[in-house]
Coordinates of C-alpha atoms in Angstrom, one line a residue:
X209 CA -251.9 31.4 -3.8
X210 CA -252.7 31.2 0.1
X211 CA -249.8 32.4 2.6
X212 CA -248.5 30.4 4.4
X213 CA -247.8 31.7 8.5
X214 CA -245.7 29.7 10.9
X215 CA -246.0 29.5 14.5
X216 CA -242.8 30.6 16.5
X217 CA -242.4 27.8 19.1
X218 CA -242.5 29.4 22.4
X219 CA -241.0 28.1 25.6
X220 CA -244.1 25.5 26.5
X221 CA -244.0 23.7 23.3
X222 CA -239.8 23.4 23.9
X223 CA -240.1 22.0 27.5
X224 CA -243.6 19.7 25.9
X225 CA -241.5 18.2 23.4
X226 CA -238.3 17.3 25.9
X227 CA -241.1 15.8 28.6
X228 CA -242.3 14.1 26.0
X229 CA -238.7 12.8 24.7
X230 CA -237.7 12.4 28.1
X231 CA -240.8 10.2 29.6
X232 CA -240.4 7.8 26.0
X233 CA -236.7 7.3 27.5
X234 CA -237.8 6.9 30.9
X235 CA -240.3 4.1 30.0
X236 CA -237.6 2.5 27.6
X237 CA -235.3 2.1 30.5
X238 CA -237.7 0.8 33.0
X239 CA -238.5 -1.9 30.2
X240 CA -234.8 -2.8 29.9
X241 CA -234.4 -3.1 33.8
X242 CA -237.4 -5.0 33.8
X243 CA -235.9 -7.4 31.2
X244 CA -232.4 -7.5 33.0
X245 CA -234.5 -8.1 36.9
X246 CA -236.5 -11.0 34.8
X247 CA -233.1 -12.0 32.9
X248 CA -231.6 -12.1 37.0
X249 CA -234.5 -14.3 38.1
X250 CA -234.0 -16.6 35.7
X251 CA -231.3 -17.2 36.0
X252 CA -231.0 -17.6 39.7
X253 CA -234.1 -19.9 39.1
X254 CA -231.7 -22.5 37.3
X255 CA -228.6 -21.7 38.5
X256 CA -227.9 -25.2 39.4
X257 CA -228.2 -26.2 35.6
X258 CA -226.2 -23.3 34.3
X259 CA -223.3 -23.3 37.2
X260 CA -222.2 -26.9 35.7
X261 CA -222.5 -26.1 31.9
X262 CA -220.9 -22.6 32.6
X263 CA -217.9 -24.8 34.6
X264 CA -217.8 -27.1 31.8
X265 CA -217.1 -24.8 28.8
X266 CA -214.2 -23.3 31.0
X267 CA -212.5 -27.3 31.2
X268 CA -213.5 -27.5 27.7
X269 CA -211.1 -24.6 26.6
X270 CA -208.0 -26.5 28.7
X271 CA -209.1 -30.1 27.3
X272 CA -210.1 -29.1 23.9
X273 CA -206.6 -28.8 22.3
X274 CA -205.4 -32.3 23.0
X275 CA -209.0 -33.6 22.1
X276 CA -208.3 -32.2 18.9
X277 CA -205.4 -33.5 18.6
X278 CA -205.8 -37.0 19.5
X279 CA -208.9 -36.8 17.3
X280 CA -206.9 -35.6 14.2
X281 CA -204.7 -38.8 14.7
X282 CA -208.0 -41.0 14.0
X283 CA -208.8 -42.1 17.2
X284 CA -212.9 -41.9 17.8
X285 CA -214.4 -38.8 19.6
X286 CA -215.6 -41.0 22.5
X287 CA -212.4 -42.6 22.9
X288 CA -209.9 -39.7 22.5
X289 CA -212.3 -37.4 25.4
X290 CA -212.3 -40.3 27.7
X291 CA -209.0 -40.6 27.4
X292 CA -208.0 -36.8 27.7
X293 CA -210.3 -36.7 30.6
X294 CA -208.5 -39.7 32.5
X295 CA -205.2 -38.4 32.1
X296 CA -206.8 -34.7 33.7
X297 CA -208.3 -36.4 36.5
X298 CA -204.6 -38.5 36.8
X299 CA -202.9 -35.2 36.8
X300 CA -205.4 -33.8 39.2
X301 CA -205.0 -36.9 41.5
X302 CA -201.2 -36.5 41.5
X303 CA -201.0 -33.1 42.5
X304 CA -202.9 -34.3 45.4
X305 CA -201.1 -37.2 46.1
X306 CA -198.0 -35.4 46.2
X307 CA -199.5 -32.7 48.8
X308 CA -201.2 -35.0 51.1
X309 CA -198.0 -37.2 52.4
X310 CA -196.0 -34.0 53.2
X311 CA -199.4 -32.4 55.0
X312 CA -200.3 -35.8 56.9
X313 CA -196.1 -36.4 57.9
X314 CA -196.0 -32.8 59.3
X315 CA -199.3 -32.5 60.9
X316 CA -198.4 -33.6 64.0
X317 CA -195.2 -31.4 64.4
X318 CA -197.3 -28.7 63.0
X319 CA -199.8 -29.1 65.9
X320 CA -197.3 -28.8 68.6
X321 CA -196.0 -26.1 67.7
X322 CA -199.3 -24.2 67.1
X323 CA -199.6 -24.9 70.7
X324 CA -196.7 -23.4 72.0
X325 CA -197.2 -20.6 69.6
X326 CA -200.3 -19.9 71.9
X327 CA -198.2 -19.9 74.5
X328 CA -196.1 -17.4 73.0
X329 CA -198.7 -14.9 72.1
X330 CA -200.1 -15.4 75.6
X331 CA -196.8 -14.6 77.2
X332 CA -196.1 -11.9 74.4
X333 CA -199.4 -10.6 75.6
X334 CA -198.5 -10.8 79.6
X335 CA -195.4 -8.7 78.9
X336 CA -194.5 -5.3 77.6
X337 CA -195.7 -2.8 76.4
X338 CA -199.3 -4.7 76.3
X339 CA -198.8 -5.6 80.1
X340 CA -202.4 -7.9 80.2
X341 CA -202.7 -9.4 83.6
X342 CA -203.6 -13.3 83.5
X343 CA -207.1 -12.5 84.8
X344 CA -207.3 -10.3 82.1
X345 CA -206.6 -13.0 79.5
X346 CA -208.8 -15.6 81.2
X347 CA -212.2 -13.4 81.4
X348 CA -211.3 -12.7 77.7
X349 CA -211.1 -16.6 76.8
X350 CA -214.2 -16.8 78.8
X351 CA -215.7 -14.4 77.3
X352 CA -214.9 -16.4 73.9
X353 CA -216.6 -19.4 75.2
X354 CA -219.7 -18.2 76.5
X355 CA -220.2 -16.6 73.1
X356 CA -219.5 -20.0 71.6
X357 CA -221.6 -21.8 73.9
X358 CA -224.3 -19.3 73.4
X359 CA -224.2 -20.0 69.7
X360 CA -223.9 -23.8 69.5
X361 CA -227.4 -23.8 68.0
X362 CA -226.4 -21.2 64.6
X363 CA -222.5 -23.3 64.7
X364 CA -224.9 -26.8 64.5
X365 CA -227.0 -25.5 61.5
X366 CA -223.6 -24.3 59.7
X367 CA -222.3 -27.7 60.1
X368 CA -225.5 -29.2 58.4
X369 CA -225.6 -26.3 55.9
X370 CA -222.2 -26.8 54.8
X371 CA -223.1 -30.9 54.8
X372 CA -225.8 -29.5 52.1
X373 CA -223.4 -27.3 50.3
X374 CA -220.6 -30.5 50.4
X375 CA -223.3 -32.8 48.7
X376 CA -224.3 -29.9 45.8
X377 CA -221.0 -29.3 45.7
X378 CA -220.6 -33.3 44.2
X379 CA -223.6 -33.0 42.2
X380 CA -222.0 -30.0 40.4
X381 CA -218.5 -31.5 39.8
X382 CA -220.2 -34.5 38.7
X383 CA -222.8 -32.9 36.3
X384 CA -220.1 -30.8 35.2
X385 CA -217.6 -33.8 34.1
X386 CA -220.8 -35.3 31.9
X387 CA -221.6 -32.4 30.1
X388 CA -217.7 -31.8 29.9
X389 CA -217.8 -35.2 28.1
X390 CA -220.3 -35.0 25.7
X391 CA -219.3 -31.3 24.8
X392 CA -215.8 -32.5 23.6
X393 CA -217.4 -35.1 22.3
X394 CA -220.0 -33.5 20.5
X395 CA -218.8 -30.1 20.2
X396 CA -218.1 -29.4 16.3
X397 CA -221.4 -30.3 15.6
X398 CA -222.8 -27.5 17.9
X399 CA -222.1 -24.6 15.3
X400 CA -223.0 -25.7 12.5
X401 CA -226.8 -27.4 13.9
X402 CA -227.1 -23.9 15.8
X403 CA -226.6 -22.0 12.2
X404 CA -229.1 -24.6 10.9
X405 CA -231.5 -23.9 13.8
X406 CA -231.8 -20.1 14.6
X407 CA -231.8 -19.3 10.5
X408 CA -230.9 -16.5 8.7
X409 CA -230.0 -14.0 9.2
X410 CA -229.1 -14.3 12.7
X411 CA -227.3 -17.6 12.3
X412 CA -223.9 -15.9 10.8
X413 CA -224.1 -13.4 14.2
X414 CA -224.6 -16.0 16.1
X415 CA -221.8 -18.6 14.7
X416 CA -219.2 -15.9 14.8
X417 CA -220.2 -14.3 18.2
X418 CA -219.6 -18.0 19.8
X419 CA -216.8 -18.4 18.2
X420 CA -215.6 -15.6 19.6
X421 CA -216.3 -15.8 23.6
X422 CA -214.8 -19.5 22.8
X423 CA -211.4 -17.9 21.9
X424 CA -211.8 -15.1 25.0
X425 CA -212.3 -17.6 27.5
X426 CA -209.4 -19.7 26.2
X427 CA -207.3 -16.6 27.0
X428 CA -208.4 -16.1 30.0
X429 CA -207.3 -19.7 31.0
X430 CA -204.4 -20.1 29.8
X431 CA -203.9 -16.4 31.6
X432 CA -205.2 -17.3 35.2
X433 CA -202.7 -20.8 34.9
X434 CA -199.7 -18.3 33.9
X435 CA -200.3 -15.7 36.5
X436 CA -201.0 -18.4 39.1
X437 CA -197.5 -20.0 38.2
X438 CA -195.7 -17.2 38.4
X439 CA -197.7 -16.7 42.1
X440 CA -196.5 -20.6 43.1
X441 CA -192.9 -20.3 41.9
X442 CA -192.5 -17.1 43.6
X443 CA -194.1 -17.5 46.9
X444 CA -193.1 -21.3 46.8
X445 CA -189.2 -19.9 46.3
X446 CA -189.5 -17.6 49.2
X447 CA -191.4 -20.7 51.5
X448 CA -188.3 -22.9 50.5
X449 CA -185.2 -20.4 50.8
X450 CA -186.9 -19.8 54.7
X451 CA -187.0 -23.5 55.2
X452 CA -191.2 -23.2 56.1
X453 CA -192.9 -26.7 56.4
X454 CA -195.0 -27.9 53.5
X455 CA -193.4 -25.5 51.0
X456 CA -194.2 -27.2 48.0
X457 CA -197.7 -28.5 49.4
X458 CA -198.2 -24.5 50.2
X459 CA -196.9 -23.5 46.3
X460 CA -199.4 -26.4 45.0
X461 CA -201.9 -24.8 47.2
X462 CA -201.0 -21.4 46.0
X463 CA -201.5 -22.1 42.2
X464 CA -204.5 -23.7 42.7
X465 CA -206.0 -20.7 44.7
X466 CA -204.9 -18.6 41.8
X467 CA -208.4 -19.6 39.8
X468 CA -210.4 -18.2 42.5
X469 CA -209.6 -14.0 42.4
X470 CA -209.5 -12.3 45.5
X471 CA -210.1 -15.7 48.0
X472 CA -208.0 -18.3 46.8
X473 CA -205.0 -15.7 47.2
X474 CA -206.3 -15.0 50.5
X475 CA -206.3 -17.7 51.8
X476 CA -203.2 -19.3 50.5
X477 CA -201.0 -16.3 51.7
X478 CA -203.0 -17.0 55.4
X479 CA -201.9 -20.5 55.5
X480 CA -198.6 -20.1 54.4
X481 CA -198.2 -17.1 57.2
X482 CA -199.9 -19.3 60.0
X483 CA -197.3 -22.1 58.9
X484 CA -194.4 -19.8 59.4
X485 CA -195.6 -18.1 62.4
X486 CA -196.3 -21.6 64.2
X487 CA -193.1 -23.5 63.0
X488 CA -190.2 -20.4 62.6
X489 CA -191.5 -17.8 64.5
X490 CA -193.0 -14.1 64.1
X491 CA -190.1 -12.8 62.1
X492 CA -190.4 -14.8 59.7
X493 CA -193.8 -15.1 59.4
X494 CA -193.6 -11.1 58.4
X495 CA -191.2 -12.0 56.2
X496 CA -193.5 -14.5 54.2
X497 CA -196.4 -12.1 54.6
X498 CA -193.7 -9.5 53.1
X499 CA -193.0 -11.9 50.3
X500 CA -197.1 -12.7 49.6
X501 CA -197.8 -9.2 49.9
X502 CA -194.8 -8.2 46.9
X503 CA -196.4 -11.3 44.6
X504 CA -200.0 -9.7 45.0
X505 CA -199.0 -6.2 44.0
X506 CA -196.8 -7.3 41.4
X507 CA -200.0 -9.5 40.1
X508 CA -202.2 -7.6 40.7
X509 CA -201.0 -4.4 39.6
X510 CA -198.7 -5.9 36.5
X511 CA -199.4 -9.3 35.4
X512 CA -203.0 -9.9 35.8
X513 CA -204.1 -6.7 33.9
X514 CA -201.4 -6.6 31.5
X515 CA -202.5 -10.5 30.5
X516 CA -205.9 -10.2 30.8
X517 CA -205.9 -6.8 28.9
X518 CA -204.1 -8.6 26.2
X519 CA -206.0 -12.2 26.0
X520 CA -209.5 -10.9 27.1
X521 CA -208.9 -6.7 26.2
X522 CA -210.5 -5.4 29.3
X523 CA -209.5 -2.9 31.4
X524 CA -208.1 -3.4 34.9
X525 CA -211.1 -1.5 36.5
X526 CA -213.5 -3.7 34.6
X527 CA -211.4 -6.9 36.0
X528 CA -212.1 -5.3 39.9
X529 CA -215.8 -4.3 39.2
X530 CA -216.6 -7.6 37.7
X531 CA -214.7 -9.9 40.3
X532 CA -216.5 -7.4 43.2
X533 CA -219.7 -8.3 42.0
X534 CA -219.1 -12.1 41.3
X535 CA -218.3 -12.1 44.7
X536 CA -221.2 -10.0 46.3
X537 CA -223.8 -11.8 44.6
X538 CA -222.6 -15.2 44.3
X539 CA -219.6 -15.8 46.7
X540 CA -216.7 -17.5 45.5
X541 CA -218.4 -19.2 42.3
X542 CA -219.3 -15.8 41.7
X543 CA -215.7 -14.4 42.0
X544 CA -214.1 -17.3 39.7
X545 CA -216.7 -16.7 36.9
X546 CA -217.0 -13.2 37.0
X547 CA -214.0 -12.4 34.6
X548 CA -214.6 -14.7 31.5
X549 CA -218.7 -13.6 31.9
X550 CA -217.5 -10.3 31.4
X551 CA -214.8 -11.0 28.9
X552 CA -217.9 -12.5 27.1
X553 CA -220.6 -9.4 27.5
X554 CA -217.8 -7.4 26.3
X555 CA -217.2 -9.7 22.9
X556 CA -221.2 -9.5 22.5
X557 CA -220.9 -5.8 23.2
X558 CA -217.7 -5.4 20.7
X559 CA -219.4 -7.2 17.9
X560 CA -222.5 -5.0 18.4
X561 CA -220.1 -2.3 17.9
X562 CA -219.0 -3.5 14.8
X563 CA -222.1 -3.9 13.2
X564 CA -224.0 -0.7 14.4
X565 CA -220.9 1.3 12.7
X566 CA -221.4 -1.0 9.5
X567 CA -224.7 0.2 9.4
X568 CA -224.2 3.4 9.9
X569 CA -221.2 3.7 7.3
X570 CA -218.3 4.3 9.7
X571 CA -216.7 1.1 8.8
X572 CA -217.2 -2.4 6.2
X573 CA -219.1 -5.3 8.2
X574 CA -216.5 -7.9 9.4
X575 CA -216.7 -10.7 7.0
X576 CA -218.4 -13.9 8.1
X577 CA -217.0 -17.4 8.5
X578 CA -218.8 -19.3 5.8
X579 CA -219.8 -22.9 6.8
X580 CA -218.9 -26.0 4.5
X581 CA -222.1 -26.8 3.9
X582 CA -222.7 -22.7 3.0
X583 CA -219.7 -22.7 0.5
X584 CA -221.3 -26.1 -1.4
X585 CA -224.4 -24.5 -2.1
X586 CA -222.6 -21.4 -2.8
X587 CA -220.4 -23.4 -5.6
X588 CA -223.5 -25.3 -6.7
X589 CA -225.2 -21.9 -7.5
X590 CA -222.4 -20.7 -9.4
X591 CA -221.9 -24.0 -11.7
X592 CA -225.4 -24.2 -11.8
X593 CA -226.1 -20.2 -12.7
X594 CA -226.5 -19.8 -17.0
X595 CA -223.1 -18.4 -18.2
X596 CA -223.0 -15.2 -19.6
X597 CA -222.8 -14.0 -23.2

């Protein structure tokens, strides 16, 4: 019988077999940030297709409930969505009717007394403790202008760009609304023809997957709306008690912003400040910017985490990071859609989860929704199968 002598591994053949381990990672991650760069191409490539079917599945979560309802009452598919869809736009051309009176009655008063507010801060200015002379203010204001003057030509393109922007603006809401349709409409046939078309075995991944982002970004709807309520009826209290024009056009306003993170509060809480610095004066300005300034941290450090943690089960810092980079990359679209995308990646990244422990023993697979058309062929097997002895 031969003996048998083996080799000590010395310090080369370690730090070999780590460079070796270590340049198979390296190249694995450079092909998966290749695939996420090409993913990011794509799908700035057809962002105008996905932007309206990405705004229409949000709608769809709000107008799918009374859909289903009307549905389950017998009336066609066509007729019940049609009919959901009228009494949205209705609602939506209500709230606007009810804003625009108050706005176009007070717009005038408004206006006079943005001027004399001028006048104010100028004087404010003129006085103590700032003590700026008058030719001080005017070489300041001329300043301005020359600057303005000097940049007519970059203001001129903004003014056609944003004409552009206006007009794909239309084309979205517009494209959105169809597919809105004909997703209500045609919507419980999408699982089942999916399951029929990718096969098994991904079809049951799939089904329940979709199923599940459905029911996340239904949370986070009905989440945003509550948060922003409790914004309007808050801010819009504190707008009435101080007597501020256009309080409930403001609270309207303020709800509405809501859906946007980050902006829409923005630039609600700046309108309602400039209203009650130009119509009631500086101290009570501050005290609406006090007010705005309570809502926010009480939203943003109580309500909107606590919800969203609960309906969508991310973390506060995800919430930030996500709407931060919505916003960087895609502006206020990007801010608005952040959220449920990430909501989503984390139900994809949950279910993966689930199935990598199945496979590795830590836990039994989550059982699968079986189809109708699954379960028939299932009974038809059993009735069919030879009994036993």
């Amino acid at each position: 019988m031969q003996e048998q002598t083996t080799t000590a591994p010395n310090r080369g053949m370690v730090y070999g077999a780590h460079l070796r381990s270590t340049a198979v990672v390296a190249v694995q991650l450079i092909a998966v940030a290749a695939a996420l760069w090409l993913l990011a191409w794509v799908v700035g490539k057809t962002w105008v297709i996905l932007l309206p079917v990405a705004l229409a599945l949000i709608v769809c979560t709000v107008l799918w409930p009374p859909v289903r309802w009307l549905r389950g009452k017998g009336i066609p598919p066509a007729a019940a969505v049609l009919l959901t869809l009228l009494v949205a736009v209705g609602v939506l051309s209500g709230l606007v009717a009810a804003v625009a009176p108050a706005i176009v009655e007070q717009s005038t008063e408004l206006a006079q007394q943005a001027t004399a507010g001028v006048v104010k801060v100028r004087d404010w200015l003129g006085g103590p403790p700032l003590n700026i002379s008058e030719a001080q203010l005017n070489s300041a204001v001329a300043a301005i202008t020359e600057r303005l003057n000097s940049s007519s030509a970059q203001i001129a393109s903004g003014v056609f760009t944003g004409v552009g922007a206006a007009t794909s603006a239309l084309v979205t809401v517009f494209t959105a609304v169809v597919v809105t349709f004909f997703l209500l409409k045609d919507g419980p046939r999408f699982i089942p023809w999916l399951r029929h078309a990718v096969g098994n075995p991904a079809a049951p991944h799939v089904a329940e997957v979709l199923e599940r982002v459905w029911s996340t970004l239904g949370g986070f709807i009905r989440t945003q709306a509550l948060v922003s309520l409790v914004d309007a009826v808050l801010i819009g209290a504190g707008l009435v008690i101080l007597g501020v024009p256009l309080a409930y056009a403001l609270a309207i306003i303020t709800f509405i912003g809501g859906f946007v993170p980050i902006v829409g509060a923005f630039v609600a809480g700046g309108l309602a400040v400039l209203i009650a610095l130009v119509s009631n004066g500086p101290v009570e300005a501050l005290i609406v910017l006090a007010i705005i300034l309570a809502v926010q941290q009480l939203e943003g450090n109580v309500l909107q985490p606590w919800l969203q943690a609960k309906s969508m089960k991310l973390h506060a810092v995800i919430v930030l990071l996500a709407v931060t980079l919505g916003a960087s990359t895609f502006g206020v679209i990007g801010a608005f859609l952040a959220v449920p995308v990430a909501a989503a990646a984390a139900v994809l990244i949950r279910y993966y989860d689930e199935q990598v422990g199945a496979r590795a023993g830590e836990n039994p697979p989550p059982e699968q929704p079986q189809q109708p058309e699954q379960a028939e062929d299932d009974e038809v097997s059993r009735t069919s199968a030879p009994s036993g002895p």
